[in-house]
XYZ file of C-alpha atoms in Angstrom:
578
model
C -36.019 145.879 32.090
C -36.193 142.464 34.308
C -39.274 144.101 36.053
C -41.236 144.593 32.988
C -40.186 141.647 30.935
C -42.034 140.234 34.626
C -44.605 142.186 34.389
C -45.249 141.386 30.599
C -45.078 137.721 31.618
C -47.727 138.661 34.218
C -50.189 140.449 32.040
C -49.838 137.527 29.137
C -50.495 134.745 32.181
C -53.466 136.717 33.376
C -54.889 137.077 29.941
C -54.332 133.501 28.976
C -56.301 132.643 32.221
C -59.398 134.848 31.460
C -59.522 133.168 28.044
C -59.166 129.690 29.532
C -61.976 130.441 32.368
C -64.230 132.116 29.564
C -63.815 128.698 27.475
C -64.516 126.811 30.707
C -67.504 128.598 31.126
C -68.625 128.606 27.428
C -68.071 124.922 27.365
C -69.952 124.589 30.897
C -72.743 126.871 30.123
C -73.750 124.943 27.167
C -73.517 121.235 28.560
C -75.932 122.499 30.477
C -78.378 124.204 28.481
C -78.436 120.764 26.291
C -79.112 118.863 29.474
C -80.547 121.045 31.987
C -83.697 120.139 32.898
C -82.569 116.110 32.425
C -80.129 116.963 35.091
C -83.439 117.970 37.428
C -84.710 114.646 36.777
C -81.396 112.549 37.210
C -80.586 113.924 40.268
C -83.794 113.772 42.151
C -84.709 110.244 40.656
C -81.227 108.649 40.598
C -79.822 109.773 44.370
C -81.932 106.583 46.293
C -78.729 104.774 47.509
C -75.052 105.708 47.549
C -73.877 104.383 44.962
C -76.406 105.365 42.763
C -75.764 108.697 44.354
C -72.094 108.307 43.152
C -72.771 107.136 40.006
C -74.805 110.014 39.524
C -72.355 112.361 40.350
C -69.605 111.318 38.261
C -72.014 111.640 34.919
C -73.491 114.906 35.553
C -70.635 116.441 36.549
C -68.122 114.884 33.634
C -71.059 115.732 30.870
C -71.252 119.510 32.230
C -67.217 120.042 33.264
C -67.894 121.663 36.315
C -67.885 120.052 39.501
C -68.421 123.647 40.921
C -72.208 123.828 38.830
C -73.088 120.288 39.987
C -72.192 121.347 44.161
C -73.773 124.841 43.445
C -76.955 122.506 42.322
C -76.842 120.482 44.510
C -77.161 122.338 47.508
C -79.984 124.424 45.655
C -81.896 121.099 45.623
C -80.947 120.039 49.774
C -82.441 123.772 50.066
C -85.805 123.100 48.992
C -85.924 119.744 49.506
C -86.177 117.975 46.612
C -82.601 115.811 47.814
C -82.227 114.111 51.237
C -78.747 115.288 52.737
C -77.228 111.559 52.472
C -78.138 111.392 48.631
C -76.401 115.374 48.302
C -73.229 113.761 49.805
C -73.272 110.759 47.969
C -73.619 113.093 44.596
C -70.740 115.672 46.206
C -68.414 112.596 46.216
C -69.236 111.327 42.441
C -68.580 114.713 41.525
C -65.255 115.141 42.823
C -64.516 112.245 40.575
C -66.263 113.445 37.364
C -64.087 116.763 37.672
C -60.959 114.300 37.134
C -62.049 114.342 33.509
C -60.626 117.897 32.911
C -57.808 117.378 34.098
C -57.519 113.964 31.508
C -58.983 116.288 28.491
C -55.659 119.541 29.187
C -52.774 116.405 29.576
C -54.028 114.255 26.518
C -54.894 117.417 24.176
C -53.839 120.992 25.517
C -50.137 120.694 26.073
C -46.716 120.256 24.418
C -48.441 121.699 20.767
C -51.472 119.691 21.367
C -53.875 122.120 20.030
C -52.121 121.521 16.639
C -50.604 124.864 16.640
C -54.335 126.086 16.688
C -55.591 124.052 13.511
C -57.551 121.901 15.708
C -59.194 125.050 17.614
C -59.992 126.724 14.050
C -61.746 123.237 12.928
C -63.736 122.752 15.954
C -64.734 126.995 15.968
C -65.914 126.314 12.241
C -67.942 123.524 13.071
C -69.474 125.426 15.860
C -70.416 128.196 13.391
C -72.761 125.454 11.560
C -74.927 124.420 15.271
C -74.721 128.370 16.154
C -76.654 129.200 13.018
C -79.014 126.228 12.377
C -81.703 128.485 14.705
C -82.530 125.562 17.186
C -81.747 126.542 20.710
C -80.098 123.283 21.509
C -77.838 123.077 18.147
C -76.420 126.738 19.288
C -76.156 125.140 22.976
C -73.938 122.373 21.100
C -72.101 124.763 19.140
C -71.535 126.782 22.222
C -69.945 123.955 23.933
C -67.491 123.424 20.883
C -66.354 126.542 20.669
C -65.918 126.827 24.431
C -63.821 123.723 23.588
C -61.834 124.807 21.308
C -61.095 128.285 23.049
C -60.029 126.234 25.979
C -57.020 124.588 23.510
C -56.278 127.991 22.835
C -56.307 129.280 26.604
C -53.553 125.947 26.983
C -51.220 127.035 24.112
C -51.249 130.979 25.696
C -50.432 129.720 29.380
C -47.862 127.702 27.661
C -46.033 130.675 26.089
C -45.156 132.798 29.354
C -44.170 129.538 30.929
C -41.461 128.836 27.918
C -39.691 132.165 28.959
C -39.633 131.488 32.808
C -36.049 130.096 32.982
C -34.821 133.361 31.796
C -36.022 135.056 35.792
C -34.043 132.597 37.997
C -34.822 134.295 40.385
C -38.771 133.067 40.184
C -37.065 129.345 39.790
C -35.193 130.055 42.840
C -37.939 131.186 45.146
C -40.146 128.342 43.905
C -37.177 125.770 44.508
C -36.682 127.552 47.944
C -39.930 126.789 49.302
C -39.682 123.404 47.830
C -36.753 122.708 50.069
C -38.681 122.391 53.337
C -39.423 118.239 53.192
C -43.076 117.426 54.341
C -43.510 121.427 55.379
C -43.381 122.512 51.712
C -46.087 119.963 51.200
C -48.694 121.657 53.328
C -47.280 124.981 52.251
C -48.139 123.999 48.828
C -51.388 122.706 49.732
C -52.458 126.143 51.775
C -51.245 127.988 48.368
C -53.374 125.873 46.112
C -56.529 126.069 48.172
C -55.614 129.913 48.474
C -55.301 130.319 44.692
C -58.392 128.019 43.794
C -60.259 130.051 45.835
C -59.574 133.483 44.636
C -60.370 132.211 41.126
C -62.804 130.282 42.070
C -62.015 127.766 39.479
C -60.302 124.433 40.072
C -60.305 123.810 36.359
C -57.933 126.588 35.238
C -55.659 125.978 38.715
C -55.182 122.351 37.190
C -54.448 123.978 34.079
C -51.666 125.955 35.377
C -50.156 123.336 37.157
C -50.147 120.908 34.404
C -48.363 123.695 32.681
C -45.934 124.044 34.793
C -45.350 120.650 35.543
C -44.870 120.143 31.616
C -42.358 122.932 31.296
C -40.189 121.919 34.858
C -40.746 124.961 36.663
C -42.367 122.284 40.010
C -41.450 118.850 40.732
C -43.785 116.075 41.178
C -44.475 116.266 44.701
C -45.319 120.033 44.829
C -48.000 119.588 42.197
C -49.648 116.858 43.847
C -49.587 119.418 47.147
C -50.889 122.030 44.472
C -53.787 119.756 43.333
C -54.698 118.842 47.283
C -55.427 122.330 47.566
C -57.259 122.613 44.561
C -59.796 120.470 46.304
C -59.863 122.364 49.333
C -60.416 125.626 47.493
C -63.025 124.422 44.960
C -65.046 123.890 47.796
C -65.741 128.033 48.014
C -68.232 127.816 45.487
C -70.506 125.899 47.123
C -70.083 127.282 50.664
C -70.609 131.123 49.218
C -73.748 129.923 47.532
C -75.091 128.221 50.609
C -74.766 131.596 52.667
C -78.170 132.491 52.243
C -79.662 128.958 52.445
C -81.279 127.348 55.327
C -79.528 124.814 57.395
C -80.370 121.754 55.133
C -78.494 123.888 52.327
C -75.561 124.771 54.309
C -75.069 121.570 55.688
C -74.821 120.209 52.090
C -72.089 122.706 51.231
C -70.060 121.905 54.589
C -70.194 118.224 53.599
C -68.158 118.885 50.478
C -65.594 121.061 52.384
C -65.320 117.801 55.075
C -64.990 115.236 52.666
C -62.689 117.168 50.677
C -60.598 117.988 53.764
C -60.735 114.235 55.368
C -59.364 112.743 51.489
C -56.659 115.388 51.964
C -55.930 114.720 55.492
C -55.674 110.729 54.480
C -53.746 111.118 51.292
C -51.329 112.593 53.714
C -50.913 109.993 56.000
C -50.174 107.600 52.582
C -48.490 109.890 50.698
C -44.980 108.343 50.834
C -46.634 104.746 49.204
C -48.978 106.849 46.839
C -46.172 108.990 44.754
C -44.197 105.698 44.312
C -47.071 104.083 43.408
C -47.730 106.581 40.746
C -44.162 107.282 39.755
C -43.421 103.463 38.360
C -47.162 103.318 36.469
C -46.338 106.683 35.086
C -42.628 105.089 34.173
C -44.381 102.044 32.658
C -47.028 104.478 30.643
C -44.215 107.119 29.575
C -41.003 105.626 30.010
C -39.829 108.215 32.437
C -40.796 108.459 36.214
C -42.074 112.326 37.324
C -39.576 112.085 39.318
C -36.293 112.225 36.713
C -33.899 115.278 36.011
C -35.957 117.983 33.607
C -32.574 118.568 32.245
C -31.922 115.030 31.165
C -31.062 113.841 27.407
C -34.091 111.135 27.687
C -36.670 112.912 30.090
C -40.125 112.998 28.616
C -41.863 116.473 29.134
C -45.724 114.342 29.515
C -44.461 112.282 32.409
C -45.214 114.631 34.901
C -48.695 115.594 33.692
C -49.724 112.476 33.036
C -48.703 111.208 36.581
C -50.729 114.256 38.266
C -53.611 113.352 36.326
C -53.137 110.006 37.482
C -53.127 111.008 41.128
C -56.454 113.357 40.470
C -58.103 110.408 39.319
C -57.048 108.131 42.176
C -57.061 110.886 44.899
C -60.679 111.180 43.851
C -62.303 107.778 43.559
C -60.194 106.271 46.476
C -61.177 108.559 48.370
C -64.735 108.207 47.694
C -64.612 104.456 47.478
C -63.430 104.557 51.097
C -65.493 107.552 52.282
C -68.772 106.497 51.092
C -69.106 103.738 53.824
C -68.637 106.660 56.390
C -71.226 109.002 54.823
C -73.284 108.701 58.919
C -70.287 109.649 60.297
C -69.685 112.624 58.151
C -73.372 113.800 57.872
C -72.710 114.268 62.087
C -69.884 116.171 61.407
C -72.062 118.621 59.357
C -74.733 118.585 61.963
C -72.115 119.864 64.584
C -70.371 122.646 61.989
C -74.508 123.796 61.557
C -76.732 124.050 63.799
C -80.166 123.169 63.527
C -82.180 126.161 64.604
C -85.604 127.599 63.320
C -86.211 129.427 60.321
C -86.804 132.596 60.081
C -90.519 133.540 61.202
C -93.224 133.043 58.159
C -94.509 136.384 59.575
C -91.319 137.894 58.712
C -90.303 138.999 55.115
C -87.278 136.711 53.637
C -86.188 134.672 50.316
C -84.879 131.214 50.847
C -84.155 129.920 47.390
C -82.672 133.212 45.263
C -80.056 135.269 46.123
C -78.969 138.500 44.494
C -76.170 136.624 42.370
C -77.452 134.573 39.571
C -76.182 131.226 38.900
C -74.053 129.807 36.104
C -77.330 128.966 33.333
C -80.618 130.001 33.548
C -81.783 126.477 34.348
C -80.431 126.138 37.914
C -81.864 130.435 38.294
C -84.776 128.931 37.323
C -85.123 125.970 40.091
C -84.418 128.512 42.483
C -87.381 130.892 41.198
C -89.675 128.185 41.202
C -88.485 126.835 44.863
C -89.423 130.748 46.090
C -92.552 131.188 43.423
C -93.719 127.417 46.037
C -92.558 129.415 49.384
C -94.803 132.159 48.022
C -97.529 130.192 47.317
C -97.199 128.868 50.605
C -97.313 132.393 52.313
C -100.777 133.009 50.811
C -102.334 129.637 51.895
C -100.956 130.794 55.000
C -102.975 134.125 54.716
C -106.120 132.819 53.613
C -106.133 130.419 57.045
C -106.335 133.784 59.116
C -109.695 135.015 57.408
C -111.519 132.623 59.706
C -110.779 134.078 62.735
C -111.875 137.388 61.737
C -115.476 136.307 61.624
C -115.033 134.224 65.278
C -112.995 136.606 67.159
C -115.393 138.167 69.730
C -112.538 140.438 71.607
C -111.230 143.980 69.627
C -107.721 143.062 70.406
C -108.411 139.752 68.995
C -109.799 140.815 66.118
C -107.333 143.537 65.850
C -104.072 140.976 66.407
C -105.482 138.574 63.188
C -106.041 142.224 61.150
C -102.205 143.478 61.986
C -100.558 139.435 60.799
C -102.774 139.736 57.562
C -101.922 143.458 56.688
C -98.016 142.392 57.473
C -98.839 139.063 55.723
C -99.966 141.501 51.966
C -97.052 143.624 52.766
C -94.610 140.399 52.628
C -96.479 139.344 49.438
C -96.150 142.385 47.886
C -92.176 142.653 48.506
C -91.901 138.709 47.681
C -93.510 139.916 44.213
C -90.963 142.521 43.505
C -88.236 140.682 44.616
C -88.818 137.433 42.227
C -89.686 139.672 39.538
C -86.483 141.377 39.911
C -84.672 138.318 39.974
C -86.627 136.774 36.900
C -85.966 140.095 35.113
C -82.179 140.200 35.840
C -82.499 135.933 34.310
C -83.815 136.853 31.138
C -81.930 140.002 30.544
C -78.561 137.352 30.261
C -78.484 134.753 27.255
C -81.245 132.473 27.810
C -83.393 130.269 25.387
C -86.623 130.392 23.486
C -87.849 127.812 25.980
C -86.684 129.847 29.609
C -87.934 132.977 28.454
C -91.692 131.367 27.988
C -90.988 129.856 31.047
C -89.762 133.471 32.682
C -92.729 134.925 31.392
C -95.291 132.139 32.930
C -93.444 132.381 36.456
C -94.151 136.467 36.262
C -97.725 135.745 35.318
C -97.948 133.396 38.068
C -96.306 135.624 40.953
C -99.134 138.872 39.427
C -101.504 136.369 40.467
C -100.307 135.251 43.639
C -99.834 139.106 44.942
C -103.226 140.010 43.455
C -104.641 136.556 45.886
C -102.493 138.142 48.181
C -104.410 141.872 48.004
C -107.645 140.113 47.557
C -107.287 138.428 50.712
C -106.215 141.693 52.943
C -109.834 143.675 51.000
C -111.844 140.407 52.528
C -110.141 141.271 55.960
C -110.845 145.151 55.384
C -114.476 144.478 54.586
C -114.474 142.730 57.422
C -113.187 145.295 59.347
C -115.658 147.747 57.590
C -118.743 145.144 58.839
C -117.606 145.239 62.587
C -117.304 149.162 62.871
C -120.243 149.493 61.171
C -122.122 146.617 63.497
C -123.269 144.942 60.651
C -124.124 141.736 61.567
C -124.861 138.818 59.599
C -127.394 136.211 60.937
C -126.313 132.095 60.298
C -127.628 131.421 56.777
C -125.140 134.318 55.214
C -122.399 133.181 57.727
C -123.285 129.761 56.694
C -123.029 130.668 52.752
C -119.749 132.807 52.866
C -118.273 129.732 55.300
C -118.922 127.319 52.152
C -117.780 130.026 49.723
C -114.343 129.999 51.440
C -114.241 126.343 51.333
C -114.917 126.125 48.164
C -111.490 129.091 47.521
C -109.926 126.621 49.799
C -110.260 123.829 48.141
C -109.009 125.883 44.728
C -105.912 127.448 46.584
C -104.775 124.094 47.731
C -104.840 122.396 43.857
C -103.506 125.425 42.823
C -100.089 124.893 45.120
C -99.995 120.755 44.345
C -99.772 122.469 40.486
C -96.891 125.006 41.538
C -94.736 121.691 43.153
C -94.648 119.384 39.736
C -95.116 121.631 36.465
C -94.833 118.560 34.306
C -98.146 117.463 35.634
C -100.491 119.977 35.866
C -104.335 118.580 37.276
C -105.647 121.225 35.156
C -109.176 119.614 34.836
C -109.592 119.522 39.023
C -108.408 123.273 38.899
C -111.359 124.052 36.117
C -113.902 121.847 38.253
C -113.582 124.199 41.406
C -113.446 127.227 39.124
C -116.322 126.200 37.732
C -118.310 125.427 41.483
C -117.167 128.410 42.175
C -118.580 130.525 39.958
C -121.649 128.560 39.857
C -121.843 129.194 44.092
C -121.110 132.422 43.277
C -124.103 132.896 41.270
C -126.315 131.195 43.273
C -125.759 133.363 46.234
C -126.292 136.749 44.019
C -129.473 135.367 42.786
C -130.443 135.027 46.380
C -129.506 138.053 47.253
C -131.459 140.172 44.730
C -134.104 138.053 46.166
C -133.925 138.865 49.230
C -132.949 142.542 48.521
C -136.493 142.693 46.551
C -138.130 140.710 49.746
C -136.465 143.226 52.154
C -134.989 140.118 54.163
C -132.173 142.507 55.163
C -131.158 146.115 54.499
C -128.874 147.580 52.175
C -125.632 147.892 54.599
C -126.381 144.181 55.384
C -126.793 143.659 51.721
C -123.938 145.423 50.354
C -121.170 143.780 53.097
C -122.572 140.303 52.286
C -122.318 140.782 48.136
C -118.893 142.317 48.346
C -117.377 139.211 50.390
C -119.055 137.135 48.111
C -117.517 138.607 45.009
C -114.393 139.044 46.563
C -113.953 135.467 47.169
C -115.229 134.599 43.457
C -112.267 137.430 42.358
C -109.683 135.471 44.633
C -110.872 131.687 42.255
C -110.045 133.745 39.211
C -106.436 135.001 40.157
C -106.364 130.822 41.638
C -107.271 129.324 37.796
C -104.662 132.272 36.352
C -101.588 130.449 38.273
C -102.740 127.096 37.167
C -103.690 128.065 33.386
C -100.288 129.935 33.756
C -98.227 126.650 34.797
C -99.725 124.738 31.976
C -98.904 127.182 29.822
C -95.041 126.807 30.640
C -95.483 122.650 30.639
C -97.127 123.102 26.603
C -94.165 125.515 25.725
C -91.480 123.146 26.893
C -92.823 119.776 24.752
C -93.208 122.059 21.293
């Protein structure tokens, strides 16, 4: 009976846990929604020093509760280079302080009965109900994040129950008091279990939770928890490293820099811990009238005292740690340079994604940064492309000729996969729960990527007719090599607005990217009247005629596909201020 009275106690735990982790994210998930794209714009504007850097941190990451979101978004950023590495540290270390508030928000209202025996949870659920169904996508983001708060109370008061029932399996009391018995070795034990634990749920949040619990309920003294909670940090940095597996070096290096300075606070804590935990223990006794460290079993012992002391640690583990830290931020950003190499990037002429893996992210938001970072690598592929036309026309050798025709046809094959793949992505996005706003904004990104793999195609039928032209020995005498040369220019000069218009969405130079539509056309035109001309004149003949019209037209067909990316990107800008 023991062993399934244990194994009741371990199916209620687990339970209690998914609830708690689905609050967490509930509560996460909409912090962000209400804030997303202001968290964009706070972290690439406010990251110019350290401190601001810090600062930074510590408000995104206590407004979203999740340090692991903020890391994850960070690094995204370092990826594509819209943060330096210095100002992704500096943010790293704020949030390791802004995560302190979760611990604050389970010891001051989510244990000993604090949900109000779930009256609280009820009120703040039927509150939610009125933001859920007021049809505004950001009052159902706010009622989201109340109800995510108030199923987190309840997640508290069900990992509470188990733990009331503990003390009837000594023997789980006696394995956990064995292993407690080993001095400073049951400290790093309990450290490697913590980091261990955290990183097999992957959630820092609900580890504090369970060690608050049983901190509360006496199952773990004082010192274990604060080994527990060490770990924690070491663990929670798991999120961040798994996410940076498939980003570049500037990425990765961002994700190693949370695991060092994580590691280094632990490592110092260490060498203090002695002063630290009596520190703690008389402000806790002065707060609570009982220091963590007093008998569970006696008359006067108060049950918070231990909680409130671990939060206390959290909170000074964390911003000592940073206050000290940040003046070493150099010596920590080498640290990262020797755990990743520098090396070079996979070739442009090979086929790869750099921003968007095949997991999605926590909120459609931060999927959608990383679409747009690979929707600008794209982008940057087909300027790429369009630079090898010239050499077609030059090249005097076959093999030459030949080499430029092979990286162009491998160049539209890479297009053509980069299309599928960030349509499959931006599919899988708005197939979750997204808002009004990100699906307009899905739906611009997939009209944009159609028109970069049709500029992509259009490119590879220039080359072809190219080809065409030299087995054919057609040749074209200066004025219509002359004409085509400005007609590319003139594509050129509409490719390159169109990719400044694909880097800042919120300000779209949608009059410059009419203008060259416009001369575009208007070239285009010009040259066909010419060429009926000259057609009636019999300047040239018809093979001559028909290779030099088709290029022409081609390259007016490659300006439309150009003005559908930019009218596209507008298009997203006008749906987000409505």
């Amino acid at each position: 009976m023991e062993i399934q009275n244990i194994l009741l106690v371990i199916l209620n735990l687990a339970g209690a846990l998914a609830v708690f982790l689905f609050a967490m994210k509930l509560m996460s998930e909409g912090l962000q929604k209400i804030a997303g794209s202001k968290m964009r714009a706070v972290l690439k504007q406010f990251t110019g020093n350290p401190l601001r850097g810090i600062l930074t941190g510590t408000a995104v990451t206590a407004a979203i509760q999740s340090s692991s979101a903020t890391t994850v978004m960070v690094v995204s950023f370092v990826n594509a280079g819209l943060l330096s590495l210095s100002g992704a540290v500096a943010v790293i270390m704020g949030a390791n302080i802004g995560t302190t508030v979760t611990a604050w928000i389970i010891t001051l209202f989510g244990l000993g009965g604090g949900a109000g025996e779930f009256s609280l949870p009820m009120l703040l659920a039927a509150i939610s109900l009125f933001f859920i169904f007021s049809g505004r996508d950001r009052m159902k983001s706010i009622g989201q994040t109340v109800i995510g708060l108030a199923l987190l109370l309840v997640g508290m008061e069900f990992l509470q129950r188990p733990m009331n029932n503990l003390d009837q399996y000594p023997g789980f009391l006696n394995a956990l008091g064995t292993l407690s018995d080993f001095g400073f070795w049951s400290i790093l034990l309990f450290i490697a279990i913590g980091a261990l634990l955290t990183c097999l749920v992957q959630a820092s949040a609900a580890m504090m939770a369970i060690t608050l619990v049983m901190c509360y309920n006496g199952w773990i003294g004082f010192d274990v928890a604060v080994a527990l909670v060490m770990g924690q940090n070491i663990g929670t940095t798991i999120t961040a490293n798994l996410a940076a597996i498939v980003a570049n070096s500037a990425g990765k290096k961002a994700a190693r820099a949370h695991l060092v300075f994580n590691v280094v606070g632990v490592l110092f804590t260490l060498i203090v811990f002695s002063p630290l935990m009596r520190l703690i223990a008389n402000i806790t006794a002065n707060l609570t009238g009982c220091s963590p460290y007093a008998d569970v079993h006696a008359a006067d012992y108060n049950h918070e005292s231990v909680p409130m002391a671990i939060s206390l640690f959290h909170t000074i583990f964390n911003v000592g740690n940073t206050i000290i830290l940040a003046f070493f931020i150099p010596q920590i950003l080498k640290i990262v340079d020797w755990m990743v190499k520098t090396k070079a990037e996979d070739s442009e002429d090979e086929f790869h994604l750099t921003y968007i893996a095949g997991n999605l992210l926590s909120t459609s938001e931060l999927n959608l940064q990383s679409a747009k970072s690979e929707i600008e690598e794209f982008s940057k592929r087909v300027l790429r492309m369009y630079t090898f036309l010239p050499g077609l026309r030059t090249a005097k050798k076959d093999e030459d000729f030949n080499a430029i025709m092979e990286r162009i046809a491998k160049y539209e094959g890479i297009t053509d996969r980069m299309d599928m793949e960030i349509s499959k992505f931006l599919t899988k996005v708005g197939s979750g729960d997204v808002s009004v706003h990100a699906s307009e904004r899905i739906s611009s990104m997939l009209r944009i990527i159609d028109n970069l793999e049709s500029i992509g195609d259009t490119i590879y039928q220039i080359a072809m007719t190219r080809q065409n032209k030299r087995e054919d020995a057609v040749h074209f005498d200066s004025g219509l090599n002359a004409n085509l040369e400005h007609m590319r220019e003139l594509v050129q000069g509409a490719l390159e607005i169109m990719d400044r218009n694909l880097h800042d969405y919120d300000h779209v130079d949608l009059d410059s990217a009419y203008a060259a539509e416009h001369e575009i056309n208007a070239y285009r035109d010009r040259l066909r009247a010419q060429h009926l001309d000259a057609l009636k004149l019999g300047v040239y003949d018809y093979s001559i005629g028909n290779a030099y019209s088709s290029l022409y037209a081609l390259y007016e067909k490659l300006g439309d596909y150009v003005i559908n990316v930019s009218e596209a990107i507008d298009g997203s800008r006008k749906h987000s201020e409505d």
